[in-house]
PDB file of C-alpha atoms in Angstrom:
ATOM      1  CA  MET A   1      53.373   0.741   8.942  1.00  0.00           C
ATOM      2  CA  LYS A   2      51.982  -0.157  12.549  1.00  0.00           C
ATOM      3  CA  LYS A   3      51.611   3.712  13.318  1.00  0.00           C
ATOM      4  CA  LEU A   4      49.896   4.217   9.843  1.00  0.00           C
ATOM      5  CA  LEU A   5      47.123   1.616  10.551  1.00  0.00           C
ATOM      6  CA  THR A   6      46.778   2.875  14.013  1.00  0.00           C
ATOM      7  CA  ALA A   7      46.553   6.334  13.045  1.00  0.00           C
ATOM      8  CA  LEU A   8      43.880   5.131  10.309  1.00  0.00           C
ATOM      9  CA  ALA A   9      41.784   3.129  12.781  1.00  0.00           C
ATOM     10  CA  LEU A  10      41.674   6.077  15.283  1.00  0.00           C
ATOM     11  CA  PHE A  11      40.298   8.266  12.243  1.00  0.00           C
ATOM     12  CA  ALA A  12      37.906   5.814  11.171  1.00  0.00           C
ATOM     13  CA  LEU A  13      36.514   5.175  14.493  1.00  0.00           C
ATOM     14  CA  PRO A  14      34.397   8.564  15.200  1.00  0.00           C
ATOM     15  CA  ILE A  15      33.069   8.056  11.596  1.00  0.00           C
ATOM     16  CA  LEU A  16      31.883   4.515  12.083  1.00  0.00           C
ATOM     17  CA  ALA A  17      30.345   5.447  15.354  1.00  0.00           C
ATOM     18  CA  SER A  18      28.173   8.457  13.558  1.00  0.00           C
ATOM     19  CA  ALA A  19      27.142   5.934  11.266  1.00  0.00           C
ATOM     20  CA  GLN A  20      24.959   4.354  13.451  1.00  0.00           C
ATOM     21  CA  ILE A  21      21.629   4.157  12.678  1.00  0.00           C
ATOM     22  CA  GLU A  22      19.217   6.525  14.506  1.00  0.00           C
ATOM     23  CA  ASN A  23      16.249   4.870  16.213  1.00  0.00           C
ATOM     24  CA  PRO A  24      14.531   7.700  18.159  1.00  0.00           C
ATOM     25  CA  VAL A  25      11.144   5.787  18.496  1.00  0.00           C
ATOM     26  CA  LYS A  26      10.668   2.801  20.681  1.00  0.00           C
ATOM     27  CA  TRP A  27       7.674   1.031  20.254  1.00  0.00           C
ATOM     28  CA  SER A  28       5.615  -1.161  22.960  1.00  0.00           C
ATOM     29  CA  PHE A  29       2.498  -3.429  22.031  1.00  0.00           C
ATOM     30  CA  THR A  30       0.054  -4.451  24.370  1.00  0.00           C
ATOM     31  CA  ALA A  31      -3.680  -5.921  24.612  1.00  0.00           C
ATOM     32  CA  LYS A  32      -6.262  -4.670  27.283  1.00  0.00           C
ATOM     33  CA  LYS A  33      -9.287  -6.987  27.709  1.00  0.00           C
ATOM     34  CA  VAL A  34     -12.419  -4.712  27.730  1.00  0.00           C
ATOM     35  CA  ASN A  35     -15.157  -7.426  28.031  1.00  0.00           C
ATOM     36  CA  ALA A  36     -15.445 -11.343  27.068  1.00  0.00           C
ATOM     37  CA  THR A  37     -14.803 -10.438  23.382  1.00  0.00           C
ATOM     38  CA  THR A  38     -13.571  -7.299  22.983  1.00  0.00           C
ATOM     39  CA  TYR A  39     -10.072  -6.286  23.284  1.00  0.00           C
ATOM     40  CA  GLU A  40      -7.924  -3.162  22.744  1.00  0.00           C
ATOM     41  CA  VAL A  41      -4.653  -3.170  21.137  1.00  0.00           C
ATOM     42  CA  HIS A  42      -2.367  -0.521  21.993  1.00  0.00           C
ATOM     43  CA  ALA A  43       0.720   0.499  20.231  1.00  0.00           C
ATOM     44  CA  THR A  44       2.744   2.911  22.078  1.00  0.00           C
ATOM     45  CA  ALA A  45       5.485   5.124  20.715  1.00  0.00           C
ATOM     46  CA  THR A  46       8.097   6.597  22.839  1.00  0.00           C
ATOM     47  CA  ILE A  47       9.896   9.428  21.197  1.00  0.00           C
ATOM     48  CA  GLU A  48      13.400  10.884  22.088  1.00  0.00           C
ATOM     49  CA  ASN A  49      13.626  14.364  23.012  1.00  0.00           C
ATOM     50  CA  GLY A  50      13.683  16.731  19.765  1.00  0.00           C
ATOM     51  CA  TRP A  51      12.117  14.441  17.547  1.00  0.00           C
ATOM     52  CA  HIS A  52       8.386  13.864  16.260  1.00  0.00           C
ATOM     53  CA  LEU A  53       6.236  11.270  15.027  1.00  0.00           C
ATOM     54  CA  TYR A  54       3.785  12.108  12.463  1.00  0.00           C
ATOM     55  CA  ALA A  55      -0.050  11.471  12.965  1.00  0.00           C
ATOM     56  CA  GLN A  56      -2.131   9.171  10.778  1.00  0.00           C
ATOM     57  CA  GLU A  57      -3.424  12.164   9.035  1.00  0.00           C
ATOM     58  CA  ALA A  58      -0.094  14.052   9.040  1.00  0.00           C
ATOM     59  CA  GLY A  59      -0.595  16.582   6.036  1.00  0.00           C
ATOM     60  CA  GLU A  60       0.926  16.908   2.979  1.00  0.00           C
ATOM     61  CA  GLY A  61       4.327  15.756   2.433  1.00  0.00           C
ATOM     62  CA  PRO A  62       5.677  13.392   5.243  1.00  0.00           C
ATOM     63  CA  VAL A  63       4.880   9.742   5.507  1.00  0.00           C
ATOM     64  CA  PRO A  64       1.933   9.456   8.139  1.00  0.00           C
ATOM     65  CA  THR A  65       1.968   6.773  10.885  1.00  0.00           C
ATOM     66  CA  SER A  66      -0.242   3.867   9.295  1.00  0.00           C
ATOM     67  CA  PHE A  67      -1.253   0.344  10.700  1.00  0.00           C
ATOM     68  CA  LYS A  68      -1.795  -2.901   8.680  1.00  0.00           C
ATOM     69  CA  PHE A  69      -3.156  -5.803  10.452  1.00  0.00           C
ATOM     70  CA  THR A  70      -2.783  -9.523   9.059  1.00  0.00           C
ATOM     71  CA  LYS A  71      -6.202 -11.115   8.404  1.00  0.00           C
ATOM     72  CA  ASN A  72      -7.224 -13.533  11.061  1.00  0.00           C
ATOM     73  CA  PRO A  73     -10.534 -15.422  10.819  1.00  0.00           C
ATOM     74  CA  LEU A  74     -10.680 -15.470  14.816  1.00  0.00           C
ATOM     75  CA  VAL A  75     -10.380 -11.457  14.793  1.00  0.00           C
ATOM     76  CA  ALA A  76     -12.142  -8.464  13.473  1.00  0.00           C
ATOM     77  CA  THR A  77     -11.163  -4.897  13.856  1.00  0.00           C
ATOM     78  CA  ASP A  78     -13.775  -2.443  15.062  1.00  0.00           C
ATOM     79  CA  GLY A  79     -13.623   0.879  13.475  1.00  0.00           C
ATOM     80  CA  LYS A  80     -10.394   3.073  13.154  1.00  0.00           C
ATOM     81  CA  VAL A  81      -7.181   3.335  15.121  1.00  0.00           C
ATOM     82  CA  LYS A  82      -7.494   5.954  17.570  1.00  0.00           C
ATOM     83  CA  GLU A  83      -4.749   8.363  18.682  1.00  0.00           C
ATOM     84  CA  ASN A  84      -4.278   9.084  22.212  1.00  0.00           C
ATOM     85  CA  GLY A  85      -1.332  12.009  22.931  1.00  0.00           C
ATOM     86  CA  LYS A  86      -1.035  15.815  22.620  1.00  0.00           C
ATOM     87  CA  LEU A  87      -1.337  16.641  19.044  1.00  0.00           C
ATOM     88  CA  HIS A  88       0.744  19.415  17.543  1.00  0.00           C
ATOM     89  CA  LYS A  89       0.061  21.271  14.666  1.00  0.00           C
ATOM     90  CA  SER A  90       2.618  23.503  12.837  1.00  0.00           C
ATOM     91  CA  PHE A  91       3.591  24.958   9.386  1.00  0.00           C
ATOM     92  CA  ASP A  92       6.533  23.343   7.937  1.00  0.00           C
ATOM     93  CA  LYS A  93       8.614  24.990   5.686  1.00  0.00           C
ATOM     94  CA  ASN A  94      10.582  22.093   4.254  1.00  0.00           C
ATOM     95  CA  PHE A  95       7.166  20.532   3.310  1.00  0.00           C
ATOM     96  CA  ASN A  96       5.282  23.636   2.757  1.00  0.00           C
ATOM     97  CA  SER A  97       2.330  22.346   4.659  1.00  0.00           C
ATOM     98  CA  GLU A  98       0.613  22.472   8.074  1.00  0.00           C
ATOM     99  CA  LEU A  99       1.531  19.065   9.773  1.00  0.00           C
ATOM    100  CA  LYS A 100       0.322  17.014  12.674  1.00  0.00           C
ATOM    101  CA  TYR A 101       2.458  15.086  14.824  1.00  0.00           C
ATOM    102  CA  TYR A 102       3.434  13.912  18.426  1.00  0.00           C
ATOM    103  CA  GLU A 103       6.176  14.482  20.540  1.00  0.00           C
ATOM    104  CA  ASN A 104       7.469  12.559  23.593  1.00  0.00           C
ATOM    105  CA  SER A 105       4.735   9.676  23.577  1.00  0.00           C
ATOM    106  CA  VAL A 106       1.443   8.881  21.798  1.00  0.00           C
ATOM    107  CA  ASN A 107      -0.799   5.506  22.152  1.00  0.00           C
ATOM    108  CA  PHE A 108      -2.517   4.241  19.063  1.00  0.00           C
ATOM    109  CA  VAL A 109      -5.372   2.148  19.937  1.00  0.00           C
ATOM    110  CA  GLN A 110      -7.445  -0.527  17.733  1.00  0.00           C
ATOM    111  CA  THR A 111     -10.321  -2.348  19.152  1.00  0.00           C
ATOM    112  CA  VAL A 112     -10.859  -5.697  18.167  1.00  0.00           C
ATOM    113  CA  THR A 113     -13.627  -8.466  18.598  1.00  0.00           C
ATOM    114  CA  VAL A 114     -12.483 -11.881  19.229  1.00  0.00           C
ATOM    115  CA  LYS A 115     -14.758 -14.487  17.720  1.00  0.00           C
ATOM    116  CA  GLY A 116     -14.916 -17.662  19.528  1.00  0.00           C
ATOM    117  CA  LYS A 117     -13.199 -18.816  22.799  1.00  0.00           C
ATOM    118  CA  ALA A 118      -9.655 -19.738  21.264  1.00  0.00           C
ATOM    119  CA  ALA A 119      -6.470 -17.751  22.304  1.00  0.00           C
ATOM    120  CA  THR A 120      -4.875 -16.137  19.041  1.00  0.00           C
ATOM    121  CA  LYS A 121      -2.959 -13.302  18.079  1.00  0.00           C
ATOM    122  CA  VAL A 122      -3.594  -9.993  16.473  1.00  0.00           C
ATOM    123  CA  LYS A 123      -0.425  -9.414  14.080  1.00  0.00           C
ATOM    124  CA  GLY A 124       0.326  -6.570  11.853  1.00  0.00           C
ATOM    125  CA  SER A 125       3.068  -3.577  11.421  1.00  0.00           C
ATOM    126  CA  VAL A 126       3.127   0.082  11.778  1.00  0.00           C
ATOM    127  CA  GLU A 127       4.782   2.440   9.298  1.00  0.00           C
ATOM    128  CA  PHE A 128       6.064   5.488  10.550  1.00  0.00           C
ATOM    129  CA  MET A 129       8.395   8.595   9.930  1.00  0.00           C
ATOM    130  CA  VAL A 130      10.081  10.804  12.214  1.00  0.00           C
ATOM    131  CA  CYS A 131      11.857  14.206  11.817  1.00  0.00           C
ATOM    132  CA  ASP A 132      13.796  16.611  14.228  1.00  0.00           C
ATOM    133  CA  ASP A 133      14.706  20.055  13.408  1.00  0.00           C
ATOM    134  CA  HIS A 134      17.335  19.227  10.915  1.00  0.00           C
ATOM    135  CA  GLN A 135      16.553  15.949   9.137  1.00  0.00           C
ATOM    136  CA  CYS A 136      14.031  13.280   8.471  1.00  0.00           C
ATOM    137  CA  LEU A 137      14.687   9.624   8.826  1.00  0.00           C
ATOM    138  CA  PRO A 138      13.527   7.459   5.958  1.00  0.00           C
ATOM    139  CA  PRO A 139      10.015   5.752   6.713  1.00  0.00           C
ATOM    140  CA  LYS A 140      10.358   2.700   8.941  1.00  0.00           C
ATOM    141  CA  GLU A 141       8.069  -0.439   9.469  1.00  0.00           C
ATOM    142  CA  VAL A 142       7.880  -2.360  12.558  1.00  0.00           C
ATOM    143  CA  GLU A 143       6.231  -5.790  12.911  1.00  0.00           C
ATOM    144  CA  PHE A 144       3.834  -6.566  16.200  1.00  0.00           C
ATOM    145  CA  ALA A 145       1.887  -9.495  17.541  1.00  0.00           C
ATOM    146  CA  VAL A 146      -0.256  -9.260  20.497  1.00  0.00           C
ATOM    147  CA  SER A 147      -1.865 -12.219  22.269  1.00  0.00           C
ATOM    148  CA  VAL A 148      -5.980 -11.963  22.707  1.00  0.00           C
ATOM    149  CA  GLY A 149      -8.674 -14.284  23.750  1.00  0.00           C
ATOM    150  CA  GLY A 150      -8.639 -17.612  25.515  1.00  0.00           C
ATOM    151  CA  LYS A 151      -9.108 -17.433  29.319  1.00  0.00           C
TER     152      LYS A 151
END
């Protein structure tokens, strides 16, 4: 009986190991002071080799990267989130569409204005989807909070 349980455990181990949730994108969130009341909130995605992250205007099919900012009376967003990275465009037969995406890394930048002198936080979330040559992972949402304002 012990041998049977040991054999079952040894066979189950590789299956359990391969069932780990893949997470090919690592996010970092920072704020850069531009002047007394203006900050740039940076959301930087580092993407593992072989994977790609879709742009905000991705094309028909995949879930594009999108940002939601929590309302804060002390902070106003200025304009749209900008993308800084090497944008790739190619036809994807799986989605039957030309798609826009990033590989390796991309930096998303939102300019915000802080009202008053108090320190506060810019909070929100980013929703994104990644694919490789064989599969797409379900869309994922990551929350963030970045300190701005104050002295």
